mmCIF file of the C-alpha atoms, coordinates in Angstrom:
data_MODEL
# 
_entry.id   MODEL 
# 
loop_
_atom_site.group_PDB 
_atom_site.id 
_atom_site.type_symbol 
_atom_site.label_atom_id 
_atom_site.label_alt_id 
_atom_site.label_comp_id 
_atom_site.label_asym_id 
_atom_site.label_entity_id 
_atom_site.label_seq_id 
_atom_site.pdbx_PDB_ins_code 
_atom_site.Cartn_x 
_atom_site.Cartn_y 
_atom_site.Cartn_z 
_atom_site.occupancy 
_atom_site.B_iso_or_equiv 
_atom_site.pdbx_formal_charge 
_atom_site.auth_seq_id 
_atom_site.auth_comp_id 
_atom_site.auth_asym_id 
_atom_site.auth_atom_id 
_atom_site.pdbx_PDB_model_num 
ATOM 1  C CA . MET A 1 1  ? 53.206 24.561 36.677 1.00 0.00 ? 1  MET A CA 1 
ATOM 2  C CA . VAL A 1 2  ? 55.794 27.229 37.185 1.00 0.00 ? 2  VAL A CA 1 
ATOM 3  C CA . TYR A 1 3  ? 57.091 29.192 34.179 1.00 0.00 ? 3  TYR A CA 1 
ATOM 4  C CA . ALA A 1 4  ? 60.442 30.809 33.735 1.00 0.00 ? 4  ALA A CA 1 
ATOM 5  C CA . TRP A 1 5  ? 60.887 34.382 32.548 1.00 0.00 ? 5  TRP A CA 1 
ATOM 6  C CA . GLU A 1 6  ? 63.265 36.246 30.272 1.00 0.00 ? 6  GLU A CA 1 
ATOM 7  C CA . PHE A 1 7  ? 63.365 39.160 27.952 1.00 0.00 ? 7  PHE A CA 1 
ATOM 8  C CA . ASN A 1 8  ? 61.961 38.392 24.540 1.00 0.00 ? 8  ASN A CA 1 
ATOM 9  C CA . ASN A 1 9  ? 65.132 39.807 22.999 1.00 0.00 ? 9  ASN A CA 1 
ATOM 10 C CA . PRO A 1 10 ? 68.359 40.187 24.976 1.00 0.00 ? 10 PRO A CA 1 
ATOM 11 C CA . GLU A 1 11 ? 68.689 43.752 23.638 1.00 0.00 ? 11 GLU A CA 1 
ATOM 12 C CA . ASP A 1 12 ? 65.392 44.590 25.381 1.00 0.00 ? 12 ASP A CA 1 
ATOM 13 C CA . ALA A 1 13 ? 67.205 44.107 28.688 1.00 0.00 ? 13 ALA A CA 1 
ATOM 14 C CA . LEU A 1 14 ? 69.685 46.854 28.042 1.00 0.00 ? 14 LEU A CA 1 
ATOM 15 C CA . PRO A 1 15 ? 67.434 49.764 28.930 1.00 0.00 ? 15 PRO A CA 1 
ATOM 16 C CA . VAL A 1 16 ? 66.419 48.021 32.173 1.00 0.00 ? 16 VAL A CA 1 
ATOM 17 C CA . LEU A 1 17 ? 70.086 47.800 33.155 1.00 0.00 ? 17 LEU A CA 1 
ATOM 18 C CA . GLN A 1 18 ? 70.111 51.626 33.155 1.00 0.00 ? 18 GLN A CA 1 
ATOM 19 C CA . TRP A 1 19 ? 67.289 51.775 35.640 1.00 0.00 ? 19 TRP A CA 1 
ATOM 20 C CA . PRO A 1 20 ? 67.999 52.523 39.341 1.00 0.00 ? 20 PRO A CA 1 
ATOM 21 C CA . GLU A 1 21 ? 68.801 49.420 41.317 1.00 0.00 ? 21 GLU A CA 1 
ATOM 22 C CA . ARG A 1 22 ? 65.531 49.632 43.267 1.00 0.00 ? 22 ARG A CA 1 
ATOM 23 C CA . ALA A 1 23 ? 63.463 49.725 40.040 1.00 0.00 ? 23 ALA A CA 1 
ATOM 24 C CA . GLN A 1 24 ? 65.382 46.735 38.662 1.00 0.00 ? 24 GLN A CA 1 
ATOM 25 C CA . ALA A 1 25 ? 64.756 44.816 41.851 1.00 0.00 ? 25 ALA A CA 1 
ATOM 26 C CA . ALA A 1 26 ? 61.097 45.656 41.774 1.00 0.00 ? 26 ALA A CA 1 
ATOM 27 C CA . LEU A 1 27 ? 60.810 44.245 38.210 1.00 0.00 ? 27 LEU A CA 1 
ATOM 28 C CA . VAL A 1 28 ? 62.677 41.049 39.159 1.00 0.00 ? 28 VAL A CA 1 
ATOM 29 C CA . ALA A 1 29 ? 60.562 40.525 42.309 1.00 0.00 ? 29 ALA A CA 1 
ATOM 30 C CA . PHE A 1 30 ? 57.368 41.062 40.265 1.00 0.00 ? 30 PHE A CA 1 
ATOM 31 C CA . MET A 1 31 ? 58.410 38.660 37.465 1.00 0.00 ? 31 MET A CA 1 
ATOM 32 C CA . ASP A 1 32 ? 59.481 36.074 40.051 1.00 0.00 ? 32 ASP A CA 1 
ATOM 33 C CA . ALA A 1 33 ? 55.948 36.129 41.470 1.00 0.00 ? 33 ALA A CA 1 
ATOM 34 C CA . LEU A 1 34 ? 54.215 36.292 38.120 1.00 0.00 ? 34 LEU A CA 1 
ATOM 35 C CA . VAL A 1 35 ? 55.689 32.995 36.905 1.00 0.00 ? 35 VAL A CA 1 
ATOM 36 C CA . PHE A 1 36 ? 53.585 30.932 39.358 1.00 0.00 ? 36 PHE A CA 1 
ATOM 37 C CA . ASP A 1 37 ? 50.308 31.885 37.619 1.00 0.00 ? 37 ASP A CA 1 
ATOM 38 C CA . PRO A 1 38 ? 51.147 34.147 34.634 1.00 0.00 ? 38 PRO A CA 1 
ATOM 39 C CA . TYR A 1 39 ? 47.552 34.158 33.257 1.00 0.00 ? 39 TYR A CA 1 
ATOM 40 C CA . ASN A 1 40 ? 45.857 35.204 36.465 1.00 0.00 ? 40 ASN A CA 1 
ATOM 41 C CA . TYR A 1 41 ? 48.455 36.944 38.684 1.00 0.00 ? 41 TYR A CA 1 
ATOM 42 C CA . ALA A 1 42 ? 47.231 40.457 39.470 1.00 0.00 ? 42 ALA A CA 1 
ATOM 43 C CA . ARG A 1 43 ? 44.400 40.076 36.946 1.00 0.00 ? 43 ARG A CA 1 
ATOM 44 C CA . LYS A 1 44 ? 41.753 42.799 37.270 1.00 0.00 ? 44 LYS A CA 1 
ATOM 45 C CA . PRO A 1 45 ? 38.129 41.709 37.291 1.00 0.00 ? 45 PRO A CA 1 
ATOM 46 C CA . SER A 1 46 ? 37.576 43.461 33.984 1.00 0.00 ? 46 SER A CA 1 
ATOM 47 C CA . GLU A 1 47 ? 40.523 41.742 32.316 1.00 0.00 ? 47 GLU A CA 1 
ATOM 48 C CA . PRO A 1 48 ? 39.551 38.683 30.292 1.00 0.00 ? 48 PRO A CA 1 
ATOM 49 C CA . ALA A 1 49 ? 40.979 35.368 31.636 1.00 0.00 ? 49 ALA A CA 1 
ATOM 50 C CA . GLY A 1 50 ? 43.483 33.437 29.552 1.00 0.00 ? 50 GLY A CA 1 
ATOM 51 C CA . ARG A 1 51 ? 45.121 36.318 27.653 1.00 0.00 ? 51 ARG A CA 1 
ATOM 52 C CA . ALA A 1 52 ? 48.531 35.324 26.264 1.00 0.00 ? 52 ALA A CA 1 
ATOM 53 C CA . MET A 1 53 ? 49.653 38.967 26.199 1.00 0.00 ? 53 MET A CA 1 
ATOM 54 C CA . ARG A 1 54 ? 49.304 41.051 29.330 1.00 0.00 ? 54 ARG A CA 1 
ATOM 55 C CA . TRP A 1 55 ? 50.112 44.621 30.444 1.00 0.00 ? 55 TRP A CA 1 
ATOM 56 C CA . LEU A 1 56 ? 50.773 44.719 34.181 1.00 0.00 ? 56 LEU A CA 1 
ATOM 57 C CA . ASP A 1 57 ? 51.640 47.416 36.727 1.00 0.00 ? 57 ASP A CA 1 
ATOM 58 C CA . PHE A 1 58 ? 54.433 46.696 39.188 1.00 0.00 ? 58 PHE A CA 1 
ATOM 59 C CA . ASP A 1 59 ? 56.129 48.597 41.974 1.00 0.00 ? 59 ASP A CA 1 
ATOM 60 C CA . ALA A 1 60 ? 52.904 50.237 43.217 1.00 0.00 ? 60 ALA A CA 1 
ATOM 61 C CA . GLY A 1 61 ? 52.160 51.592 39.766 1.00 0.00 ? 61 GLY A CA 1 
ATOM 62 C CA . GLY A 1 62 ? 55.644 52.952 39.196 1.00 0.00 ? 62 GLY A CA 1 
ATOM 63 C CA . GLY A 1 63 ? 56.313 50.507 36.419 1.00 0.00 ? 63 GLY A CA 1 
ATOM 64 C CA . LEU A 1 64 ? 54.519 48.833 33.502 1.00 0.00 ? 64 LEU A CA 1 
ATOM 65 C CA . VAL A 1 65 ? 55.589 45.577 31.869 1.00 0.00 ? 65 VAL A CA 1 
ATOM 66 C CA . THR A 1 66 ? 54.191 43.890 28.771 1.00 0.00 ? 66 THR A CA 1 
ATOM 67 C CA . VAL A 1 67 ? 54.566 40.117 28.726 1.00 0.00 ? 67 VAL A CA 1 
ATOM 68 C CA . VAL A 1 68 ? 53.650 37.237 26.464 1.00 0.00 ? 68 VAL A CA 1 
ATOM 69 C CA . MET A 1 69 ? 53.207 33.688 27.649 1.00 0.00 ? 69 MET A CA 1 
ATOM 70 C CA . ASP A 1 70 ? 54.711 30.825 25.668 1.00 0.00 ? 70 ASP A CA 1 
ATOM 71 C CA . ASP A 1 71 ? 53.045 27.698 26.958 1.00 0.00 ? 71 ASP A CA 1 
ATOM 72 C CA . ARG A 1 72 ? 55.107 25.307 24.818 1.00 0.00 ? 72 ARG A CA 1 
ATOM 73 C CA . LYS A 1 73 ? 58.284 26.495 26.579 1.00 0.00 ? 73 LYS A CA 1 
ATOM 74 C CA . ARG A 1 74 ? 56.545 27.408 29.895 1.00 0.00 ? 74 ARG A CA 1 
ATOM 75 C CA . LEU A 1 75 ? 58.105 30.864 29.458 1.00 0.00 ? 75 LEU A CA 1 
ATOM 76 C CA . VAL A 1 76 ? 56.936 34.382 30.214 1.00 0.00 ? 76 VAL A CA 1 
ATOM 77 C CA . LEU A 1 77 ? 58.654 36.767 27.832 1.00 0.00 ? 77 LEU A CA 1 
ATOM 78 C CA . ILE A 1 78 ? 59.070 40.453 28.643 1.00 0.00 ? 78 ILE A CA 1 
ATOM 79 C CA . VAL A 1 79 ? 58.494 42.403 25.434 1.00 0.00 ? 79 VAL A CA 1 
ATOM 80 C CA . ASP A 1 80 ? 58.502 45.890 26.974 1.00 0.00 ? 80 ASP A CA 1 
ATOM 81 C CA . ALA A 1 81 ? 59.169 47.405 30.429 1.00 0.00 ? 81 ALA A CA 1 
ATOM 82 C CA . HIS A 1 82 ? 59.009 51.025 31.706 1.00 0.00 ? 82 HIS A CA 1 
ATOM 83 C CA . HIS A 1 83 ? 59.532 52.522 35.121 1.00 0.00 ? 83 HIS A CA 1 
ATOM 84 C CA . ALA A 1 84 ? 58.858 56.129 36.296 1.00 0.00 ? 84 ALA A CA 1 
ATOM 85 C CA . ASP A 1 85 ? 62.347 56.261 37.880 1.00 0.00 ? 85 ASP A CA 1 
ATOM 86 C CA . ALA A 1 86 ? 64.142 55.166 34.713 1.00 0.00 ? 86 ALA A CA 1 
ATOM 87 C CA . PRO A 1 87 ? 66.281 57.597 32.729 1.00 0.00 ? 87 PRO A CA 1 
# 
């Protein structure tokens, strides 16, 4: 079951639009991969399975994204995103 992804609040996307194009592309590529198995994708062995809220590194550790899964809507919501290259 594939999920879709979006920002929890459209205003949360505004800072990401200020990121360098490479950092934006890295976030999009990461999220596009995450939606196939959002509960287990890149899960560390020490991370409990089945967490509805996850903090995940992307772009070789250059970024951090916080997501929440909404199973009813099959949606992964980005609630926060940061990248080392961002202003």
